[in-house]
mmCIF file of C-alpha atoms in Angstrom:
data_model
loop_
_atom_site.group_PDB
_atom_site.id
_atom_site.type_symbol
_atom_site.label_atom_id
_atom_site.label_comp_id
_atom_site.label_asym_id
_atom_site.label_seq_id
_atom_site.Cartn_x
_atom_site.Cartn_y
_atom_site.Cartn_z
ATOM 1 C CA MET A 1 -22.519 3.634 8.750
ATOM 2 C CA THR A 2 -23.910 1.126 11.268
ATOM 3 C CA LYS A 3 -20.737 -0.910 11.049
ATOM 4 C CA PHE A 4 -18.664 2.232 11.564
ATOM 5 C CA LEU A 5 -20.579 3.141 14.730
ATOM 6 C CA ILE A 6 -20.212 -0.361 16.114
ATOM 7 C CA THR A 7 -16.518 -0.419 15.363
ATOM 8 C CA THR A 8 -15.939 3.061 16.783
ATOM 9 C CA ALA A 9 -17.678 1.988 19.977
ATOM 10 C CA SER A 10 -15.528 -1.122 20.006
ATOM 11 C CA ALA A 11 -12.428 1.021 19.668
ATOM 12 C CA ALA A 12 -13.452 3.130 22.669
ATOM 13 C CA ALA A 13 -14.245 0.068 24.745
ATOM 14 C CA ILE A 14 -10.987 -1.592 23.806
ATOM 15 C CA ALA A 15 -9.023 1.538 24.668
ATOM 16 C CA ALA A 16 -10.719 1.875 28.051
ATOM 17 C CA PHE A 17 -10.127 -1.748 28.965
ATOM 18 C CA ALA A 18 -6.583 -1.694 27.670
ATOM 19 C CA ALA A 19 -5.673 1.372 29.715
ATOM 20 C CA GLY A 20 -5.996 -0.654 32.883
ATOM 21 C CA THR A 21 -3.723 -3.431 31.687
ATOM 22 C CA SER A 22 -1.040 -1.802 29.544
ATOM 23 C CA ALA A 23 0.895 -0.165 32.383
ATOM 24 C CA ALA A 24 1.338 -3.432 34.210
ATOM 25 C CA GLN A 25 2.520 -5.146 31.047
ATOM 26 C CA ALA A 26 4.892 -2.402 29.905
ATOM 27 C CA ALA A 27 7.831 -3.614 31.933
ATOM 28 C CA GLU A 28 7.758 -6.900 30.053
ATOM 29 C CA CYS A 29 8.649 -5.368 26.695
ATOM 30 C CA GLY A 30 10.007 -1.872 27.277
ATOM 31 C CA GLU A 31 9.949 1.049 24.850
ATOM 32 C CA ILE A 32 9.644 0.596 21.101
ATOM 33 C CA THR A 33 9.856 3.199 18.320
ATOM 34 C CA ILE A 34 8.137 2.618 14.967
ATOM 35 C CA THR A 35 7.677 4.766 11.869
ATOM 36 C CA GLU A 36 4.327 6.247 10.938
ATOM 37 C CA MET A 37 4.881 7.050 7.267
ATOM 38 C CA ASN A 38 2.909 9.825 5.616
ATOM 39 C CA TRP A 39 0.579 7.686 3.489
ATOM 40 C CA ASP A 40 -2.550 5.795 4.484
ATOM 41 C CA SER A 41 -1.572 2.154 4.105
ATOM 42 C CA SER A 42 1.631 2.587 6.098
ATOM 43 C CA ALA A 43 -0.192 4.470 8.849
ATOM 44 C CA VAL A 44 -2.682 1.595 9.095
ATOM 45 C CA VAL A 45 0.138 -0.957 9.326
ATOM 46 C CA THR A 46 1.670 1.096 12.144
ATOM 47 C CA ALA A 47 -1.664 1.396 13.976
ATOM 48 C CA VAL A 48 -2.278 -2.358 13.802
ATOM 49 C CA ALA A 49 1.283 -3.282 14.795
ATOM 50 C CA SER A 50 1.298 -0.764 17.653
ATOM 51 C CA PHE A 51 -1.940 -2.135 19.085
ATOM 52 C CA LEU A 52 -0.635 -5.700 18.946
ATOM 53 C CA MET A 53 2.649 -4.699 20.586
ATOM 54 C CA GLU A 54 1.021 -2.638 23.315
ATOM 55 C CA GLN A 55 -1.888 -4.863 24.239
ATOM 56 C CA GLY A 56 -0.456 -8.249 23.310
ATOM 57 C CA TYR A 57 3.155 -7.877 24.395
ATOM 58 C CA GLY A 58 3.029 -5.014 26.880
ATOM 59 C CA CYS A 59 5.262 -2.628 24.936
ATOM 60 C CA GLN A 60 5.318 1.142 25.269
ATOM 61 C CA VAL A 61 5.196 2.223 21.624
ATOM 62 C CA THR A 62 6.174 5.616 20.244
ATOM 63 C CA LYS A 63 5.051 6.366 16.675
ATOM 64 C CA VAL A 64 7.524 8.523 14.762
ATOM 65 C CA PRO A 65 5.937 10.510 11.891
ATOM 66 C CA SER A 66 8.232 10.264 8.878
ATOM 67 C CA SER A 67 8.684 9.365 5.225
ATOM 68 C CA THR A 68 11.105 7.016 3.506
ATOM 69 C CA THR A 69 14.267 9.086 3.132
ATOM 70 C CA PRO A 70 14.169 10.843 6.551
ATOM 71 C CA ALA A 71 13.353 7.562 8.298
ATOM 72 C CA LEU A 72 16.362 5.762 6.840
ATOM 73 C CA ALA A 73 18.610 8.755 7.496
ATOM 74 C CA SER A 74 17.513 8.729 11.141
ATOM 75 C CA VAL A 75 18.141 4.989 11.435
ATOM 76 C CA SER A 76 21.615 5.465 9.980
ATOM 77 C CA GLU A 77 22.528 8.397 12.214
ATOM 78 C CA THR A 78 20.764 7.604 15.501
ATOM 79 C CA GLY A 79 19.572 3.983 15.371
ATOM 80 C CA THR A 80 15.953 5.110 15.652
ATOM 81 C CA PRO A 81 13.188 4.493 14.881
ATOM 82 C CA GLU A 82 13.837 0.840 15.565
ATOM 83 C CA ILE A 83 11.098 -0.416 13.236
ATOM 84 C CA VAL A 84 10.648 0.971 9.730
ATOM 85 C CA THR A 85 7.562 -0.483 8.100
ATOM 86 C CA GLU A 86 6.103 -0.254 4.608
ATOM 87 C CA LEU A 87 9.458 0.635 3.120
ATOM 88 C CA TRP A 88 9.176 0.734 -0.685
ATOM 89 C CA ILE A 89 12.721 -0.194 -1.640
ATOM 90 C CA ASN A 90 12.584 0.357 -5.420
ATOM 91 C CA GLY A 91 14.543 3.531 -6.066
ATOM 92 C CA THR A 92 15.705 3.744 -2.433
ATOM 93 C CA PRO A 93 19.529 3.518 -2.519
ATOM 94 C CA ALA A 94 19.795 4.137 1.240
ATOM 95 C CA TYR A 95 18.105 0.779 1.863
ATOM 96 C CA GLU A 96 20.796 -1.107 -0.038
ATOM 97 C CA GLU A 97 23.553 0.844 1.711
ATOM 98 C CA LEU A 98 22.193 0.203 5.215
ATOM 99 C CA ASP A 99 21.498 -3.433 4.413
ATOM 100 C CA GLU A 100 25.024 -4.022 3.119
ATOM 101 C CA ALA A 101 26.486 -2.196 6.141
ATOM 102 C CA GLY A 102 24.549 -4.444 8.531
ATOM 103 C CA THR A 103 22.739 -1.467 10.079
ATOM 104 C CA ILE A 104 19.294 -2.903 9.365
ATOM 105 C CA LEU A 105 17.736 -6.348 9.210
ATOM 106 C CA THR A 106 14.932 -7.017 6.727
ATOM 107 C CA LEU A 107 12.141 -8.989 8.393
ATOM 108 C CA THR A 108 9.383 -9.430 5.840
ATOM 109 C CA ASP A 109 7.407 -8.239 2.841
ATOM 110 C CA VAL A 110 4.752 -6.319 4.776
ATOM 111 C CA LEU A 111 2.686 -6.103 1.590
ATOM 112 C CA SER A 112 2.887 -9.730 0.565
ATOM 113 C CA ASP A 113 1.809 -9.013 -3.029
ATOM 114 C CA GLY A 114 4.200 -6.090 -3.323
ATOM 115 C CA GLY A 115 3.264 -2.665 -4.593
ATOM 116 C CA ILE A 116 1.348 -2.919 -7.878
ATOM 117 C CA GLU A 117 1.315 -0.342 -10.683
ATOM 118 C CA GLY A 118 -0.234 -0.511 -14.105
ATOM 119 C CA TRP A 119 -2.775 0.617 -16.666
ATOM 120 C CA TRP A 120 -6.322 -0.176 -15.585
ATOM 121 C CA ILE A 121 -9.828 -0.473 -17.015
ATOM 122 C CA PRO A 122 -13.094 -1.001 -15.085
ATOM 123 C CA LYS A 123 -14.088 -4.659 -14.921
ATOM 124 C CA TYR A 124 -17.579 -3.914 -16.237
ATOM 125 C CA LEU A 125 -16.002 -2.769 -19.514
ATOM 126 C CA VAL A 126 -13.766 -5.833 -19.771
ATOM 127 C CA ASP A 127 -16.732 -8.111 -19.012
ATOM 128 C CA GLU A 128 -18.555 -6.570 -21.976
ATOM 129 C CA HIS A 129 -15.460 -6.308 -24.193
ATOM 130 C CA PRO A 130 -12.874 -8.959 -23.122
ATOM 131 C CA GLU A 131 -10.393 -7.758 -25.745
ATOM 132 C CA LEU A 132 -9.794 -4.628 -23.631
ATOM 133 C CA ALA A 133 -7.708 -6.682 -21.197
ATOM 134 C CA THR A 134 -4.969 -6.742 -23.857
ATOM 135 C CA LEU A 135 -2.933 -3.842 -25.152
ATOM 136 C CA GLU A 136 -3.831 -4.767 -28.717
ATOM 137 C CA GLY A 137 -7.523 -4.597 -27.852
ATOM 138 C CA VAL A 138 -7.067 -1.226 -26.153
ATOM 139 C CA LEU A 139 -5.233 0.322 -29.106
ATOM 140 C CA ALA A 140 -7.858 -0.952 -31.530
ATOM 141 C CA ASN A 141 -10.800 0.432 -29.550
ATOM 142 C CA PRO A 142 -10.238 4.004 -28.355
ATOM 143 C CA ASP A 143 -13.962 4.767 -28.680
ATOM 144 C CA LEU A 144 -14.845 2.079 -26.118
ATOM 145 C CA LEU A 145 -12.501 3.802 -23.644
ATOM 146 C CA GLY A 146 -13.603 7.377 -24.191
ATOM 147 C CA GLY A 147 -10.496 8.161 -26.226
ATOM 148 C CA ARG A 148 -8.587 9.236 -23.119
ATOM 149 C CA PHE A 149 -5.676 7.947 -21.048
ATOM 150 C CA HIS A 150 -5.607 9.271 -17.476
ATOM 151 C CA GLN A 151 -2.037 10.320 -16.673
ATOM 152 C CA CYS A 152 -0.287 11.094 -13.355
ATOM 153 C CA PRO A 153 0.118 14.679 -12.114
ATOM 154 C CA GLU A 154 3.277 16.710 -12.624
ATOM 155 C CA GLY A 155 6.010 15.760 -10.172
ATOM 156 C CA TRP A 156 4.991 12.122 -9.814
ATOM 157 C CA GLY A 157 7.558 9.570 -10.968
ATOM 158 C CA CYS A 158 4.854 7.614 -12.820
ATOM 159 C CA LYS A 159 4.303 10.583 -15.154
ATOM 160 C CA ASN A 160 7.650 9.953 -16.857
ATOM 161 C CA THR A 161 7.089 6.202 -17.121
ATOM 162 C CA ASN A 162 3.576 6.582 -18.501
ATOM 163 C CA ARG A 163 4.722 9.202 -21.016
ATOM 164 C CA SER A 164 7.408 6.817 -22.264
ATOM 165 C CA LEU A 165 4.971 3.900 -22.504
ATOM 166 C CA ALA A 166 2.436 6.105 -24.296
ATOM 167 C CA ASP A 167 5.104 7.058 -26.828
ATOM 168 C CA ALA A 168 6.295 3.453 -27.189
ATOM 169 C CA VAL A 169 2.810 2.216 -28.156
ATOM 170 C CA ASP A 170 1.767 5.468 -29.893
ATOM 171 C CA LEU A 171 -1.317 6.044 -27.766
ATOM 172 C CA GLU A 172 -1.996 9.398 -29.377
ATOM 173 C CA GLY A 173 -1.554 8.012 -32.879
ATOM 174 C CA ASN A 174 -4.107 5.364 -31.999
ATOM 175 C CA GLY A 175 -6.737 7.905 -31.029
ATOM 176 C CA PHE A 176 -6.099 8.580 -27.342
ATOM 177 C CA GLU A 177 -5.685 11.916 -25.605
ATOM 178 C CA VAL A 178 -3.106 11.687 -22.795
ATOM 179 C CA PHE A 179 -4.885 13.667 -20.104
ATOM 180 C CA GLN A 180 -2.646 14.807 -17.241
ATOM 181 C CA HIS A 181 -4.437 15.199 -13.935
ATOM 182 C CA GLY A 182 -3.655 18.052 -11.590
ATOM 183 C CA SER A 183 -3.683 15.889 -8.464
ATOM 184 C CA GLY A 184 -4.200 12.390 -7.156
ATOM 185 C CA GLU A 185 -7.583 13.508 -5.871
ATOM 186 C CA THR A 186 -8.856 14.308 -9.367
ATOM 187 C CA MET A 187 -7.660 10.904 -10.616
ATOM 188 C CA ALA A 188 -9.633 9.179 -7.852
ATOM 189 C CA THR A 189 -12.661 11.384 -8.519
ATOM 190 C CA ALA A 190 -12.578 10.520 -12.225
ATOM 191 C CA ILE A 191 -12.648 6.807 -11.406
ATOM 192 C CA ALA A 192 -15.496 7.231 -8.934
ATOM 193 C CA ALA A 193 -17.519 9.202 -11.486
ATOM 194 C CA ALA A 194 -16.942 6.581 -14.172
ATOM 195 C CA PHE A 195 -18.081 3.765 -11.900
ATOM 196 C CA ALA A 196 -21.146 5.705 -10.757
ATOM 197 C CA ASN A 197 -22.401 5.775 -14.368
ATOM 198 C CA GLU A 198 -20.594 2.698 -15.736
ATOM 199 C CA GLU A 199 -18.740 4.913 -18.185
ATOM 200 C CA PRO A 200 -15.332 4.356 -19.824
ATOM 201 C CA TRP A 201 -12.109 4.949 -17.911
ATOM 202 C CA PHE A 202 -8.554 4.022 -18.884
ATOM 203 C CA GLY A 203 -5.377 5.075 -17.139
ATOM 204 C CA TYR A 204 -2.675 4.566 -14.579
ATOM 205 C CA TYR A 205 -3.267 3.574 -10.953
ATOM 206 C CA TRP A 206 -1.602 1.616 -8.190
ATOM 207 C CA ALA A 207 -2.317 -0.693 -5.251
ATOM 208 C CA PRO A 208 -2.870 -0.945 -2.409
ATOM 209 C CA THR A 209 -5.210 2.052 -2.412
ATOM 210 C CA SER A 210 -8.743 2.761 -1.279
ATOM 211 C CA VAL A 211 -9.670 3.282 -4.931
ATOM 212 C CA LEU A 212 -8.705 -0.206 -6.093
ATOM 213 C CA GLY A 213 -10.100 -1.572 -2.835
ATOM 214 C CA LYS A 214 -13.465 -0.030 -3.664
ATOM 215 C CA TYR A 215 -13.657 -0.277 -7.468
ATOM 216 C CA GLU A 216 -13.019 -3.500 -9.353
ATOM 217 C CA MET A 217 -10.504 -2.863 -12.111
ATOM 218 C CA VAL A 218 -8.610 -5.064 -14.567
ATOM 219 C CA SER A 219 -4.935 -4.483 -15.306
ATOM 220 C CA VAL A 220 -4.096 -4.259 -19.004
ATOM 221 C CA ASP A 221 -1.449 -6.796 -20.031
ATOM 222 C CA LEU A 222 1.603 -4.754 -21.049
ATOM 223 C CA GLY A 223 3.753 -7.817 -21.649
ATOM 224 C CA PRO A 224 6.786 -9.077 -19.721
ATOM 225 C CA TYR A 225 8.784 -6.836 -17.425
ATOM 226 C CA ASP A 226 12.161 -5.657 -18.684
ATOM 227 C CA GLU A 227 14.256 -3.837 -16.088
ATOM 228 C CA GLU A 228 16.495 -1.971 -18.512
ATOM 229 C CA THR A 229 13.513 -0.677 -20.476
ATOM 230 C CA HIS A 230 11.643 0.313 -17.317
ATOM 231 C CA LEU A 231 14.628 2.268 -15.999
ATOM 232 C CA CYS A 232 14.938 4.070 -19.325
ATOM 233 C CA ASN A 233 11.201 4.822 -19.367
ATOM 234 C CA ALA A 234 11.450 6.379 -15.913
ATOM 235 C CA ASP A 235 14.267 8.704 -17.049
ATOM 236 C CA PRO A 236 12.898 11.778 -18.857
ATOM 237 C CA ASP A 237 16.204 12.126 -20.731
ATOM 238 C CA CYS A 238 16.308 8.556 -22.047
ATOM 239 C CA GLU A 239 15.382 8.260 -25.723
ATOM 240 C CA GLU A 240 15.318 4.456 -26.093
ATOM 241 C CA VAL A 241 11.848 4.029 -24.584
ATOM 242 C CA GLY A 242 10.008 0.756 -25.019
ATOM 243 C CA LEU A 243 7.156 -1.460 -23.933
ATOM 244 C CA THR A 244 7.369 -3.215 -20.582
ATOM 245 C CA SER A 245 5.035 -3.914 -17.715
ATOM 246 C CA TYR A 246 5.588 -2.227 -14.381
ATOM 247 C CA PRO A 247 7.629 -4.184 -11.838
ATOM 248 C CA VAL A 248 6.093 -5.430 -8.641
ATOM 249 C CA GLY A 249 7.579 -3.177 -5.977
ATOM 250 C CA PRO A 250 8.995 -4.940 -2.899
ATOM 251 C CA VAL A 251 7.578 -3.375 0.275
ATOM 252 C CA LYS A 252 9.501 -4.331 3.404
ATOM 253 C CA THR A 253 9.578 -4.080 7.166
ATOM 254 C CA VAL A 254 13.087 -3.548 8.509
ATOM 255 C CA VAL A 255 14.480 -3.189 12.006
ATOM 256 C CA THR A 256 17.833 -2.255 13.462
ATOM 257 C CA THR A 257 20.037 -5.264 14.050
ATOM 258 C CA THR A 258 20.259 -4.502 17.762
ATOM 259 C CA PHE A 259 16.464 -4.394 17.972
ATOM 260 C CA ALA A 260 16.190 -7.941 16.691
ATOM 261 C CA ASP A 261 18.609 -9.075 19.406
ATOM 262 C CA ASP A 262 16.971 -7.046 22.190
ATOM 263 C CA HIS A 263 13.335 -7.825 21.288
ATOM 264 C CA PRO A 264 13.214 -11.256 19.631
ATOM 265 C CA ASP A 265 9.475 -11.718 20.340
ATOM 266 C CA ILE A 266 8.608 -8.417 18.675
ATOM 267 C CA ALA A 267 10.943 -9.139 15.766
ATOM 268 C CA GLU A 268 9.086 -12.424 15.297
ATOM 269 C CA LEU A 269 5.742 -10.600 15.450
ATOM 270 C CA MET A 270 6.799 -8.018 12.872
ATOM 271 C CA THR A 271 8.093 -10.803 10.628
ATOM 272 C CA ASN A 272 4.560 -12.222 10.624
ATOM 273 C CA VAL A 273 2.741 -8.921 10.023
ATOM 274 C CA GLN A 274 1.791 -9.118 6.348
ATOM 275 C CA PHE A 275 -1.172 -7.740 4.421
ATOM 276 C CA THR A 276 -2.362 -8.732 0.978
ATOM 277 C CA ASN A 277 -3.302 -5.913 -1.364
ATOM 278 C CA ALA A 278 -6.912 -7.100 -1.219
ATOM 279 C CA GLN A 279 -6.944 -6.861 2.574
ATOM 280 C CA MET A 280 -5.280 -3.455 2.630
ATOM 281 C CA GLY A 281 -7.513 -2.177 -0.151
ATOM 282 C CA ASP A 282 -10.572 -3.235 1.860
ATOM 283 C CA ILE A 283 -9.272 -1.493 4.996
ATOM 284 C CA LEU A 284 -8.463 1.719 3.120
ATOM 285 C CA ALA A 285 -11.838 1.734 1.363
ATOM 286 C CA TRP A 286 -13.611 1.285 4.716
ATOM 287 C CA LYS A 287 -11.470 4.021 6.279
ATOM 288 C CA GLU A 288 -12.305 6.456 3.497
ATOM 289 C CA ASP A 289 -16.019 5.615 3.392
ATOM 290 C CA ASN A 290 -16.340 6.158 7.143
ATOM 291 C CA THR A 291 -13.942 9.105 7.509
ATOM 292 C CA ALA A 292 -12.216 6.972 10.121
ATOM 293 C CA SER A 293 -8.918 7.472 11.928
ATOM 294 C CA ASN A 294 -5.973 5.140 11.545
ATOM 295 C CA ASP A 295 -6.712 3.639 14.963
ATOM 296 C CA GLU A 296 -10.334 3.026 13.985
ATOM 297 C CA ALA A 297 -9.148 1.410 10.764
ATOM 298 C CA ALA A 298 -6.864 -0.807 12.851
ATOM 299 C CA VAL A 299 -9.824 -1.916 14.976
ATOM 300 C CA TYR A 300 -11.783 -2.612 11.787
ATOM 301 C CA PHE A 301 -8.963 -4.878 10.619
ATOM 302 C CA LEU A 302 -8.568 -6.597 13.987
ATOM 303 C CA THR A 303 -12.283 -7.337 14.312
ATOM 304 C CA THR A 304 -12.823 -8.282 10.655
ATOM 305 C CA TYR A 305 -9.673 -10.323 10.068
ATOM 306 C CA SER A 306 -9.217 -12.068 13.394
ATOM 307 C CA ASP A 307 -8.268 -15.272 11.568
ATOM 308 C CA VAL A 308 -5.299 -13.387 10.084
ATOM 309 C CA TRP A 309 -3.731 -11.555 13.023
ATOM 310 C CA GLN A 310 -4.173 -14.455 15.448
ATOM 311 C CA ASN A 311 -1.554 -16.318 13.420
ATOM 312 C CA TRP A 312 0.889 -13.430 13.816
ATOM 313 C CA VAL A 313 1.160 -13.401 17.613
ATOM 314 C CA ASN A 314 2.446 -15.857 20.183
ATOM 315 C CA ASP A 315 0.147 -17.821 22.521
ATOM 316 C CA GLU A 316 0.402 -15.442 25.467
ATOM 317 C CA ALA A 317 -0.269 -12.369 23.333
ATOM 318 C CA ARG A 318 -3.179 -14.135 21.638
ATOM 319 C CA ASP A 319 -4.806 -14.794 25.020
ATOM 320 C CA ARG A 320 -4.431 -11.165 26.060
ATOM 321 C CA LEU A 321 -5.734 -9.807 22.779
ATOM 322 C CA SER A 322 -8.662 -12.216 22.625
ATOM 323 C CA ALA A 323 -9.916 -10.718 25.873
ATOM 324 C CA LEU A 324 -10.103 -7.319 24.126
ATOM 325 C CA ILE A 325 -11.161 -8.187 20.587
ATOM 326 C CA GLN A 326 -14.286 -10.203 19.934
#
């Protein structure tokens, strides 16, 4: 809590100081539009990038609340927003279409590790029983894992994939109940409760999230990734299900092609803006623990990871930002 209060005060001080300088700098960059997607990690990326653009480069930034499909439709039809960040391109046909048409330019993998999915077990269990890091060890030891697999809620795409994988390895025949959660919140609560008492937990989760940022988990080795099998597993009507790991999901930042020409300095900045899953998990865990806003989470990142963001910006922006962020 002490760190939260210090950082919140820092955010207020930074905002007050920045208010006196941003107007004078705005003419240098002009107006920029950037997506603010409706999930936490993307909103944090947008908050960090917006602060750097406004206070480092003198831009006037407008955040556009959106989600993947509407954002790409808007880019296609209107050319805005100019920056679309944390775009998960697996299963997003519009990305391929816009890329092939030359409507967008892909700048970077904003999550440098990619989006991670898998079956997870608490590290304290694997430390005690190393065999649980393998699928064979899991199937042979349902009692060590509470005899339950924690499944995604109805309506989530991972529900179909997990159901197929569970059938492929005969989880139920090996002594596991496939327990379907009613919401993402109950999945997170189940993990928190297990860690509080060092009890068994086994199920699906993904990163980056506050949960995997806060609780140390080990991913069960499901073997090599096979695209054809994964696509079949994701289709509820496909009968040829099989065993495959989850793919690493590419997570991109894209801009309109005209934006890259009109704002080369900002395009270079956004090319450099990359977070590891460990960094983002830490930020999201801090944000959740402190009931913080996205802007406060951005200040937490900027003050905690100064060695990271200082390599993203040019010399002039670094000088400006260093006067604000200690």
